[in-house]
């Protein structure tokens, strides 16, 4: 069982209207610096603290700003950062421009005590090259199975640094793909990460992939997962 569901970013019309509206409202509150309203809506929508504005098919793109990115960009009070982190904000997630909340905060000149709060954990920074290699391998696995759906959904591929953020080496998440009738359970193993995927309506569709720390991908026997 995965620790949590990865908060996917897809076209607005892929999700139920009420769910898509929640994504957009969270992003709007962050962009407009409505900090207490932002905290209130996040407290009422468990798991949405790492959500970001959805793109649409009319050309509106997504910055992949999470509430923590908005707080850094908008120079929110320290208490807002503390509340966001308590709710589960990831310090490791990057925007579409490749910036963490810390990167944005440093560029914006946030106070050092806030920067210390949102700094990417040392063990993540030290293993950045391995994480990037494994992430590329996972993306290849996902595209190898459902690339057409990823394109159809306008779906952002997952960032795996969050696997290592809180537990060092024991994280996991479930990455759903709308239209797949299934998805990918991704978890850390001794050799790297493992992605277990399936399509519920297709018997025998299960696949287990090992992605090693250098990015090497191996399809494992279904009867002998790690």
GROMACS .gro file of C-alpha atoms in nm:
model
  226
    1UNK     CA    1   0.000   0.000   0.000
    2UNK     CA    2   0.139   0.338  -0.100
    3UNK     CA    3   0.187   0.609   0.162
    4UNK     CA    4  -0.026   0.851  -0.037
    5UNK     CA    5  -0.172   0.929  -0.378
    6UNK     CA    6   0.045   1.150  -0.595
    7UNK     CA    7  -0.143   1.470  -0.669
    8UNK     CA    8  -0.155   1.454  -1.048
    9UNK     CA    9  -0.170   1.756  -1.279
   10UNK     CA   10  -0.392   1.706  -1.586
   11UNK     CA   11  -0.621   1.902  -1.816
   12UNK     CA   12  -0.917   2.054  -1.631
   13UNK     CA   13  -1.171   1.843  -1.820
   14UNK     CA   14  -1.005   1.514  -1.720
   15UNK     CA   15  -1.119   1.549  -1.358
   16UNK     CA   16  -1.468   1.588  -1.218
   17UNK     CA   17  -1.573   1.952  -1.232
   18UNK     CA   18  -1.582   1.993  -0.854
   19UNK     CA   19  -1.235   1.840  -0.816
   20UNK     CA   20  -1.088   2.057  -1.093
   21UNK     CA   21  -1.246   2.367  -0.935
   22UNK     CA   22  -1.075   2.286  -0.604
   23UNK     CA   23  -0.735   2.269  -0.776
   24UNK     CA   24  -0.795   2.604  -0.942
   25UNK     CA   25  -0.929   2.772  -0.630
   26UNK     CA   26  -0.624   2.666  -0.428
   27UNK     CA   27  -0.394   2.807  -0.695
   28UNK     CA   28  -0.595   3.130  -0.717
   29UNK     CA   29  -0.576   3.185  -0.341
   30UNK     CA   30  -0.201   3.126  -0.347
   31UNK     CA   31  -0.144   3.358  -0.640
   32UNK     CA   32  -0.353   3.630  -0.472
   33UNK     CA   33  -0.177   3.590  -0.134
   34UNK     CA   34  -0.498   3.497   0.048
   35UNK     CA   35  -0.299   3.302   0.302
   36UNK     CA   36  -0.555   3.220   0.570
   37UNK     CA   37  -0.820   3.132   0.312
   38UNK     CA   38  -0.560   2.908   0.147
   39UNK     CA   39  -0.490   2.730   0.475
   40UNK     CA   40  -0.863   2.689   0.541
   41UNK     CA   41  -0.932   2.524   0.204
   42UNK     CA   42  -0.630   2.297   0.239
   43UNK     CA   43  -0.741   2.187   0.585
   44UNK     CA   44  -1.077   2.095   0.435
   45UNK     CA   45  -0.927   1.903   0.140
   46UNK     CA   46  -0.683   1.645   0.269
   47UNK     CA   47  -0.400   1.562   0.030
   48UNK     CA   48  -0.433   1.879  -0.180
   49UNK     CA   49  -0.141   2.065  -0.022
   50UNK     CA   50   0.088   1.960  -0.309
   51UNK     CA   51  -0.161   2.037  -0.585
   52UNK     CA   52  -0.099   2.292  -0.858
   53UNK     CA   53  -0.303   2.488  -1.110
   54UNK     CA   54  -0.434   2.268  -1.390
   55UNK     CA   55  -0.374   2.345  -1.758
   56UNK     CA   56  -0.656   2.353  -2.009
   57UNK     CA   57  -0.684   2.260  -2.376
   58UNK     CA   58  -0.714   2.625  -2.481
   59UNK     CA   59  -0.347   2.686  -2.420
   60UNK     CA   60  -0.337   2.784  -2.054
   61UNK     CA   61  -0.021   2.625  -1.918
   62UNK     CA   62   0.067   2.530  -1.562
   63UNK     CA   63   0.358   2.663  -1.359
   64UNK     CA   64   0.333   2.360  -1.126
   65UNK     CA   65   0.339   2.604  -0.833
   66UNK     CA   66   0.221   2.430  -0.517
   67UNK     CA   67   0.096   2.635  -0.219
   68UNK     CA   68   0.451   2.632  -0.079
   69UNK     CA   69   0.585   2.784  -0.402
   70UNK     CA   70   0.317   3.054  -0.387
   71UNK     CA   71   0.407   3.128  -0.025
   72UNK     CA   72   0.772   3.170  -0.119
   73UNK     CA   73   0.691   3.382  -0.424
   74UNK     CA   74   0.446   3.597  -0.229
   75UNK     CA   75   0.670   3.637   0.076
   76UNK     CA   76   0.412   3.491   0.312
   77UNK     CA   77   0.453   3.521   0.691
   78UNK     CA   78   0.657   3.251   0.862
   79UNK     CA   79   0.347   3.105   1.028
   80UNK     CA   80   0.201   3.025   0.684
   81UNK     CA   81   0.510   2.824   0.591
   82UNK     CA   82   0.484   2.640   0.923
   83UNK     CA   83   0.118   2.560   0.864
   84UNK     CA   84   0.183   2.441   0.506
   85UNK     CA   85   0.466   2.215   0.618
   86UNK     CA   86   0.249   2.072   0.897
   87UNK     CA   87  -0.015   1.993   0.635
   88UNK     CA   88   0.243   1.799   0.432
   89UNK     CA   89   0.389   2.045   0.181
   90UNK     CA   90   0.683   1.897  -0.007
   91UNK     CA   91   1.007   2.096   0.003
   92UNK     CA   92   1.139   1.898  -0.295
   93UNK     CA   93   0.877   1.952  -0.564
   94UNK     CA   94   0.987   2.176  -0.849
   95UNK     CA   95   0.795   2.418  -1.067
   96UNK     CA   96   0.788   2.385  -1.445
   97UNK     CA   97   1.089   2.621  -1.440
   98UNK     CA   98   1.280   2.375  -1.220
   99UNK     CA   99   1.266   2.575  -0.896
  100UNK     CA  100   1.192   2.450  -0.546
  101UNK     CA  101   1.021   2.676  -0.292
  102UNK     CA  102   1.366   2.735  -0.143
  103UNK     CA  103   1.503   2.849  -0.480
  104UNK     CA  104   1.215   3.095  -0.516
  105UNK     CA  105   1.249   3.214  -0.158
  106UNK     CA  106   1.620   3.275  -0.193
  107UNK     CA  107   1.560   3.471  -0.515
  108UNK     CA  108   1.289   3.675  -0.341
  109UNK     CA  109   1.510   3.751  -0.043
  110UNK     CA  110   1.314   3.568   0.227
  111UNK     CA  111   1.447   3.579   0.582
  112UNK     CA  112   1.702   3.312   0.666
  113UNK     CA  113   1.479   3.147   0.928
  114UNK     CA  114   1.213   3.087   0.661
  115UNK     CA  115   1.471   2.960   0.412
  116UNK     CA  116   1.588   2.710   0.674
  117UNK     CA  117   1.230   2.584   0.709
  118UNK     CA  118   1.189   2.514   0.338
  119UNK     CA  119   1.540   2.396   0.252
  120UNK     CA  120   1.552   2.070   0.054
  121UNK     CA  121   1.669   1.794   0.293
  122UNK     CA  122   2.042   1.727   0.285
  123UNK     CA  123   2.006   1.359   0.192
  124UNK     CA  124   1.796   1.457  -0.112
  125UNK     CA  125   2.049   1.714  -0.231
  126UNK     CA  126   2.338   1.471  -0.183
  127UNK     CA  127   2.167   1.207  -0.398
  128UNK     CA  128   2.027   1.441  -0.661
  129UNK     CA  129   2.199   1.275  -0.958
  130UNK     CA  130   2.075   0.930  -0.860
  131UNK     CA  131   1.724   1.064  -0.804
  132UNK     CA  132   1.725   1.228  -1.147
  133UNK     CA  133   1.844   0.904  -1.309
  134UNK     CA  134   1.573   0.699  -1.137
  135UNK     CA  135   1.309   0.959  -1.223
  136UNK     CA  136   1.405   0.943  -1.592
  137UNK     CA  137   1.383   0.564  -1.577
  138UNK     CA  138   1.038   0.578  -1.417
  139UNK     CA  139   0.918   0.824  -1.680
  140UNK     CA  140   1.031   0.580  -1.950
  141UNK     CA  141   0.837   0.301  -1.780
  142UNK     CA  142   0.522   0.512  -1.759
  143UNK     CA  143   0.549   0.627  -2.121
  144UNK     CA  144   0.622   0.272  -2.229
  145UNK     CA  145   0.289   0.161  -2.088
  146UNK     CA  146   0.054   0.458  -2.134
  147UNK     CA  147   0.224   0.736  -2.331
  148UNK     CA  148  -0.090   0.801  -2.538
  149UNK     CA  149  -0.296   0.857  -2.222
  150UNK     CA  150  -0.031   1.084  -2.069
  151UNK     CA  151  -0.047   1.302  -2.381
  152UNK     CA  152  -0.427   1.289  -2.398
  153UNK     CA  153  -0.454   1.392  -2.032
  154UNK     CA  154  -0.193   1.667  -2.058
  155UNK     CA  155  -0.050   1.489  -1.755
  156UNK     CA  156   0.269   1.595  -1.577
  157UNK     CA  157   0.500   1.303  -1.500
  158UNK     CA  158   0.581   1.242  -1.133
  159UNK     CA  159   0.875   1.389  -0.942
  160UNK     CA  160   1.025   1.117  -0.727
  161UNK     CA  161   1.228   1.330  -0.485
  162UNK     CA  162   0.928   1.322  -0.249
  163UNK     CA  163   0.994   0.948  -0.202
  164UNK     CA  164   1.310   1.036  -0.013
  165UNK     CA  165   1.198   1.357   0.157
  166UNK     CA  166   1.056   1.246   0.490
  167UNK     CA  167   1.174   0.893   0.548
  168UNK     CA  168   1.514   0.900   0.385
  169UNK     CA  169   1.466   0.576   0.191
  170UNK     CA  170   1.126   0.426   0.267
  171UNK     CA  171   0.877   0.641   0.077
  172UNK     CA  172   0.603   0.533  -0.163
  173UNK     CA  173   0.321   0.684  -0.366
  174UNK     CA  174   0.041   0.579  -0.598
  175UNK     CA  175   0.043   0.761  -0.933
  176UNK     CA  176  -0.297   0.724  -1.106
  177UNK     CA  177  -0.347   0.774  -1.478
  178UNK     CA  178  -0.706   0.866  -1.573
  179UNK     CA  179  -0.832   0.635  -1.846
  180UNK     CA  180  -0.586   0.360  -1.753
  181UNK     CA  181  -0.823   0.206  -1.496
  182UNK     CA  182  -0.519   0.155  -1.281
  183UNK     CA  183  -0.185   0.319  -1.224
  184UNK     CA  184   0.160   0.287  -1.075
  185UNK     CA  185   0.259   0.206  -0.718
  186UNK     CA  186   0.612   0.344  -0.679
  187UNK     CA  187   0.825   0.261  -0.376
  188UNK     CA  188   1.185   0.264  -0.263
  189UNK     CA  189   1.381  -0.065  -0.257
  190UNK     CA  190   1.743  -0.141  -0.175
  191UNK     CA  191   1.859  -0.116  -0.537
  192UNK     CA  192   1.658   0.197  -0.625
  193UNK     CA  193   1.283   0.220  -0.680
  194UNK     CA  194   1.020  -0.024  -0.801
  195UNK     CA  195   0.712   0.059  -1.006
  196UNK     CA  196   0.423  -0.189  -0.994
  197UNK     CA  197   0.156  -0.113  -1.253
  198UNK     CA  198  -0.172  -0.266  -1.361
  199UNK     CA  199  -0.489  -0.210  -1.563
  200UNK     CA  200  -0.792  -0.328  -1.363
  201UNK     CA  201  -1.002  -0.419  -1.667
  202UNK     CA  202  -0.724  -0.619  -1.831
  203UNK     CA  203  -0.640  -0.949  -1.664
  204UNK     CA  204  -0.270  -1.032  -1.649
  205UNK     CA  205  -0.172  -0.670  -1.714
  206UNK     CA  206   0.043  -0.640  -1.400
  207UNK     CA  207   0.405  -0.540  -1.453
  208UNK     CA  208   0.682  -0.485  -1.199
  209UNK     CA  209   0.977  -0.270  -1.301
  210UNK     CA  210   1.297  -0.219  -1.105
  211UNK     CA  211   1.464   0.116  -1.170
  212UNK     CA  212   1.817   0.109  -1.031
  213UNK     CA  213   2.006   0.407  -0.893
  214UNK     CA  214   2.185   0.459  -1.224
  215UNK     CA  215   1.852   0.462  -1.411
  216UNK     CA  216   1.873   0.107  -1.547
  217UNK     CA  217   1.526  -0.045  -1.592
  218UNK     CA  218   1.450  -0.417  -1.554
  219UNK     CA  219   1.113  -0.587  -1.603
  220UNK     CA  220   1.074  -0.830  -1.313
  221UNK     CA  221   0.890  -1.163  -1.324
  222UNK     CA  222   0.534  -1.112  -1.202
  223UNK     CA  223   0.565  -1.404  -0.963
  224UNK     CA  224   0.881  -1.270  -0.802
  225UNK     CA  225   0.851  -0.898  -0.721
  226UNK     CA  226   1.110  -0.742  -0.491
   0.00000   0.00000   0.00000
